[in-house]
Coordinates of C-alpha atoms and ligand atoms in Angstrom, one line a residue:
X1 CA 42.7 69.1 8.1
X2 CA 44.6 67.5 11.0
X3 CA 45.8 68.5 15.0
X4 CA 48.4 71.2 13.8
X5 CA 51.6 70.7 14.9
X6 CA 53.8 73.8 15.8
X7 CA 57.5 75.3 15.1
X8 CA 57.4 76.2 18.5
X9 CA 56.7 75.2 21.7
X10 CA 53.8 76.9 24.5
X11 CA 54.7 75.5 27.4
X12 CA 52.1 75.7 30.3
X13 CA 53.0 75.9 34.1
X14 CA 50.9 75.1 36.5
X15 CA 52.4 76.4 39.9
X16 CA 50.0 75.6 42.9
X17 CA 46.5 72.9 42.0
X18 CA 43.8 72.5 45.0
X19 CA 45.2 69.5 46.1
X20 CA 48.8 68.7 47.7
X21 CA 49.5 70.7 50.6
X22 CA 51.9 73.7 51.3
X23 CA 53.2 71.7 54.9
X24 CA 53.5 68.6 52.8
X25 CA 55.3 70.6 50.0
X26 CA 56.5 73.9 51.8
X27 CA 58.3 75.1 48.0
X28 CA 54.6 75.1 46.6
X29 CA 53.3 78.6 46.1
X30 CA 50.3 79.5 47.6
X31 CA 50.9 83.5 48.1
X32 CA 50.3 86.4 45.9
X33 CA 53.4 87.6 47.1
X34 CA 55.0 83.7 45.9
X35 CA 52.5 82.3 42.6
X36 CA 54.0 86.8 41.4
X37 CA 57.2 85.1 42.1
X38 CA 57.6 82.5 40.8
X39 CA 55.9 83.0 37.6
X40 CA 58.7 85.6 37.0
X41 CA 60.5 82.6 37.1
X42 CA 59.0 81.0 35.5
X43 CA 58.1 83.5 32.1
X44 CA 61.9 83.5 31.9
X45 CA 62.6 79.8 32.0
X46 CA 59.8 79.6 29.4
X47 CA 56.9 79.1 30.0
X48 CA 53.8 81.8 28.4
X49 CA 50.8 80.7 29.8
X50 CA 50.0 80.2 34.3
X51 CA 46.8 78.4 35.1
X52 CA 46.5 79.5 37.6
X53 CA 44.0 78.2 41.3
X54 CA 44.7 80.3 45.1
X55 CA 45.0 79.4 48.1
X56 CA 43.8 81.4 51.1
X57 CA 45.4 83.1 54.4
X58 CA 45.4 79.1 55.6
X59 CA 46.4 77.6 52.5
X60 CA 43.8 76.2 51.5
X61 CA 41.9 75.7 47.6
X62 CA 39.6 79.5 47.3
X63 CA 37.3 80.4 45.0
X64 CA 37.5 83.9 46.4
X65 CA 36.2 86.4 44.5
X66 CA 38.4 90.1 45.4
X67 CA 41.4 87.5 45.3
X68 CA 41.5 86.4 41.9
X69 CA 40.9 89.7 40.5
X70 CA 43.6 90.9 42.6
X71 CA 46.1 88.0 41.3
X72 CA 45.1 88.9 37.8
X73 CA 45.7 92.1 38.5
X74 CA 48.7 91.1 40.0
X75 CA 50.0 88.4 37.1
X76 CA 49.5 90.8 34.7
X77 CA 52.2 93.9 36.1
X78 CA 54.5 91.9 37.4
X79 CA 54.5 89.1 34.4
X80 CA 53.8 89.1 30.2
X81 CA 52.5 85.4 31.2
X82 CA 48.4 84.5 29.8
X83 CA 46.8 84.1 32.8
X84 CA 44.8 81.5 32.6
X85 CA 42.5 80.9 35.9
X86 CA 41.2 77.6 36.9
X87 CA 37.7 76.6 35.9
X88 CA 38.1 73.8 38.3
X89 CA 39.3 74.7 41.5
X90 CA 38.9 72.2 44.2
X91 CA 36.3 68.3 44.1
X92 CA 34.4 70.9 46.2
X93 CA 33.9 74.1 45.0
X94 CA 30.6 74.3 44.2
X95 CA 29.4 75.0 40.3
X96 CA 28.1 78.9 41.1
X97 CA 32.0 79.5 42.4
X98 CA 33.1 78.2 39.2
X99 CA 31.2 80.0 37.0
X100 CA 31.8 83.5 38.7
X101 CA 35.8 83.1 37.9
X102 CA 35.1 84.3 35.1
X103 CA 34.0 87.7 36.5
X104 CA 38.1 88.0 37.2
X105 CA 38.8 88.4 33.8
X106 CA 41.6 86.5 32.8
X107 CA 42.6 87.0 29.6
X108 CA 42.0 82.7 29.7
X109 CA 40.4 80.0 31.8
X110 CA 40.7 76.7 31.8
X111 CA 37.3 73.9 31.6
X112 CA 36.7 70.6 31.9
X113 CA 34.7 68.3 29.1
X114 CA 33.4 66.2 31.5
X115 CA 33.3 64.2 34.9
X116 CA 35.5 61.6 35.8
X117 CA 36.7 59.9 38.9
X118 CA 39.7 61.8 40.6
X119 CA 40.9 59.4 43.0
X120 CA 38.7 58.8 46.0
X121 CA 36.6 62.1 44.6
X122 CA 34.6 62.9 41.3
X123 CA 35.0 65.8 39.3
X124 CA 32.2 66.9 38.5
X125 CA 31.9 68.5 34.9
X126 CA 27.5 67.7 33.7
X127 CA 27.0 68.3 29.6
X128 CA 24.7 71.8 31.5
X129 CA 27.0 72.9 33.5
X130 CA 30.1 73.0 30.2
X131 CA 28.0 74.6 28.2
X132 CA 26.8 77.2 30.9
X133 CA 30.2 78.1 31.1
X134 CA 31.1 77.5 27.8
X135 CA 28.3 80.4 26.5
X136 CA 29.9 82.6 29.4
X137 CA 33.3 82.9 28.0
X138 CA 32.1 83.2 24.3
X139 CA 29.8 86.3 26.1
X140 CA 32.7 87.5 28.4
X141 CA 35.6 87.5 25.7
X142 CA 37.8 84.8 28.2
X143 CA 39.8 81.7 25.7
X144 CA 38.8 78.9 27.1
X145 CA 41.4 76.3 27.4
X146 CA 39.4 72.5 26.9
X147 CA 40.6 70.5 30.1
X148 CA 40.3 66.7 28.7
X149 CA 40.8 64.2 31.5
X150 CA 39.3 60.7 29.3
X151 CA 38.8 59.9 25.5
X152 CA 34.8 60.4 26.2
X153 CA 35.3 63.9 27.2
X154 CA 36.1 64.5 24.0
X155 CA 33.5 63.8 22.1
X156 CA 32.0 65.9 24.6
X157 CA 33.7 69.1 23.5
X158 CA 32.9 68.1 20.1
X159 CA 29.2 67.9 21.3
X160 CA 29.9 71.8 22.7
X161 CA 31.6 73.1 19.5
X162 CA 28.7 71.9 17.2
X163 CA 26.2 73.1 20.0
X164 CA 27.9 76.4 20.4
X165 CA 30.8 77.3 18.3
X166 CA 33.9 78.9 18.5
X167 CA 35.0 80.3 21.2
X168 CA 36.6 83.5 22.4
X169 CA 39.2 83.9 19.8
X170 CA 38.5 81.4 17.1
X171 CA 41.1 79.1 17.8
X172 CA 40.4 75.9 19.9
X173 CA 44.1 74.7 22.3
X174 CA 43.3 71.2 24.1
X175 CA 45.2 70.2 27.2
X176 CA 45.4 66.1 28.0
X177 CA 45.4 65.7 31.8
X178 CA 46.7 62.3 31.6
X179 CA 47.4 59.4 34.6
X180 CA 44.5 61.1 36.5
X181 CA 43.6 58.1 38.8
X182 CA 39.8 57.5 37.5
X183 CA 41.4 59.3 34.1
X184 CA 43.7 58.3 31.0
X185 CA 45.9 56.5 31.2
X186 CA 49.9 58.7 31.3
X187 CA 51.2 56.6 28.2
X188 CA 51.9 57.3 24.8
X189 CA 49.2 54.5 23.0
X190 CA 46.9 57.4 25.2
X191 CA 48.3 60.5 23.8
X192 CA 47.9 59.5 20.1
X193 CA 44.4 58.3 20.4
X194 CA 43.6 61.5 22.5
X195 CA 45.2 63.2 19.5
X196 CA 43.9 61.5 16.4
X197 CA 40.6 62.5 18.2
X198 CA 41.1 66.5 18.5
X199 CA 39.0 68.5 16.3
X200 CA 40.3 69.6 13.1
X201 CA 42.7 72.6 13.2
X202 CA 43.1 73.2 16.7
X203 CA 46.5 72.6 18.6
X204 CA 46.6 70.8 22.3
X205 CA 49.3 70.4 24.6
X206 CA 49.4 67.7 27.3
X207 CA 50.4 66.7 30.6
X208 CA 51.4 63.7 32.5
X209 CA 50.2 63.7 36.6
X210 CA 52.4 62.6 38.8
X211 CA 55.2 59.7 37.4
X212 CA 53.8 59.9 34.5
X213 CA 55.1 63.8 33.7
X214 CA 57.8 62.2 31.5
X215 CA 56.8 60.4 29.9
X216 CA 53.8 62.1 28.6
X217 CA 56.1 65.6 28.0
X218 CA 58.1 63.3 25.7
X219 CA 55.5 61.5 24.2
X220 CA 54.1 65.1 23.6
X221 CA 57.2 66.6 21.9
X222 CA 57.5 63.7 19.5
X223 CA 53.5 64.5 18.8
X224 CA 54.3 67.6 18.1
X225 CA 52.3 69.1 20.8
X226 CA 52.5 71.9 23.7
X227 CA 53.4 70.7 27.2
X228 CA 52.2 72.1 30.0
X229 CA 54.6 71.0 33.9
X230 CA 53.8 71.8 36.9
X231 CA 53.3 71.3 41.1
X232 CA 50.0 71.1 40.5
X233 CA 50.9 67.8 38.4
X234 CA 53.6 66.5 40.7
X235 CA 56.0 67.5 43.3
X236 CA 58.8 65.1 42.5
X237 CA 61.3 66.4 40.1
X238 CA 63.0 62.8 39.6
X239 CA 62.7 59.1 41.7
X240 CA 63.4 60.2 45.3
X241 CA 63.8 63.7 44.5
X242 CA 61.4 66.1 45.6
X243 CA 60.9 69.4 43.4
X244 CA 62.9 72.5 44.5
X245 CA 60.4 75.6 42.6
X246 CA 58.3 75.6 39.4
X247 CA 61.0 76.9 38.1
X248 CA 63.3 73.8 37.0
X249 CA 60.3 72.3 35.9
X250 CA 59.6 74.9 33.1
X251 CA 63.6 74.9 32.6
X252 CA 63.8 70.9 32.3
X253 CA 60.3 70.6 29.7
X254 CA 62.2 74.2 27.9
X255 CA 65.4 72.0 27.6
X256 CA 63.7 69.1 26.2
X257 CA 61.5 71.6 23.7
X258 CA 65.1 72.9 22.7
X259 CA 66.0 69.1 22.5
X260 CA 63.1 68.5 20.4
X261 CA 64.1 71.4 17.5
X262 CA 60.5 73.3 19.1
X263 CA 62.1 75.6 21.6
X264 CA 60.0 77.6 23.9
X265 CA 57.4 79.9 22.4
X266 CA 57.7 83.4 24.0
X267 CA 54.4 84.5 26.1
X268 CA 53.5 87.1 22.6
X269 CA 53.6 84.7 20.3
X270 CA 51.1 82.0 22.7
X271 CA 48.9 85.2 22.4
X272 CA 48.9 85.2 18.2
X273 CA 48.2 81.0 18.3
X274 CA 45.4 81.1 21.4
X275 CA 43.8 83.8 19.6
X276 CA 44.3 86.4 22.2
X277 CA 44.8 90.5 22.5
X278 CA 48.6 91.2 21.8
X279 CA 48.4 92.5 25.6
X280 CA 46.4 91.0 28.2
X281 CA 43.4 93.4 30.7
Ligands
LIG301 N1 42.0 71.0 40.4 C1 41.4 70.1 39.8 C2 39.7 69.1 40.5 C3 40.9 72.7 37.0 O1 41.5 73.9 36.9 O2 40.0 72.8 35.8 C4 40.8 70.4 38.8 C5 41.7 71.0 37.6 C6 41.5 71.1 36.9 O3 42.2 72.2 38.3
LIG302 ZN1 43.7 73.1 37.7

C-alpha cells in the first residue's frame, strides 16, 4: 500500500516557533492574546491544525507547564483547530521539559525522529529520548506527528513503529521539514525520495524553511501531500516583502490547494484523518 493521497489538503499553521525574535519581526504572535487572534484568523483562512510554541513575558521560548496548559485551554475555547504542541521546543530546552509537554493534554504533538544540525546549533533527539516520548504519547493518547528533517529520520520512524507499534489514533502522519541548514534540502527531488521511503498507509505534509517554502509547498501539492506554513518556518512572503501575519501564509496555501483541486480540509475532517476524537478536550 503506497502513502495515501487525499482529496482535500490538510493545512497546518506553525505561527511562532522558537527561533524568530519578536524584536526583529513585530508581527510574530508571542502573547496568548496574539496567538489566539492568529489562530482564529488562520482557521478562517483554511488551517485545520496549529503547531504551537509558546513564549514567556519577555517573548523568549518557554515550556512552562502552566502556560502550556493555559494555551491549550484558550485555543480550545476560541477555535476548532487540532492543537499540536511542539515537543521540540528550542534547542536549549532540557529533555525532561520536552517530555512534560504532553501533560498539558494537547490533541497532538510533534515528535522529531532524529538529531539534526540546526544552523549553528544541534537539535538533539537521541533514540532513547524518541522512544520514551513516543511511549508516553501512546500512554496518554496524544497523537504524534512525526517530524522528519532528514532521510535518516525516516529509517528511525520505521524502527520506532516496528518496536512500539501504532501511534495513538492508529494512523501515521508525518511532516517533512525541509531546508533547515543541516537537514535535507527543500527541493522536489528530495521530497519525492522522502515520500517514497515513508511507511505504507501514512499521510504526510511538508514545509520548506525560508526561501524553500514556496517550492516545497508547490512540490508537496504536486506529489499529493498536505501543507505546513507559518512564521516559524518563513518570515518573508516574497523576495523583499516581509510576512505581515500568519493568515496570509495560510490563505496562500489554501489558494494553491484549491488550484490543485484539493481544497483546504476542515478541522473536523482533519480529526477523522488523524485518528482524533470528534472534538478535543
Ligand atoms: N525549534 C526547533 C529546535 C518541533 O517543534 O517539534 C524544533 C522544532 C521542532 O521546532
Ligand atoms: Zn516547531
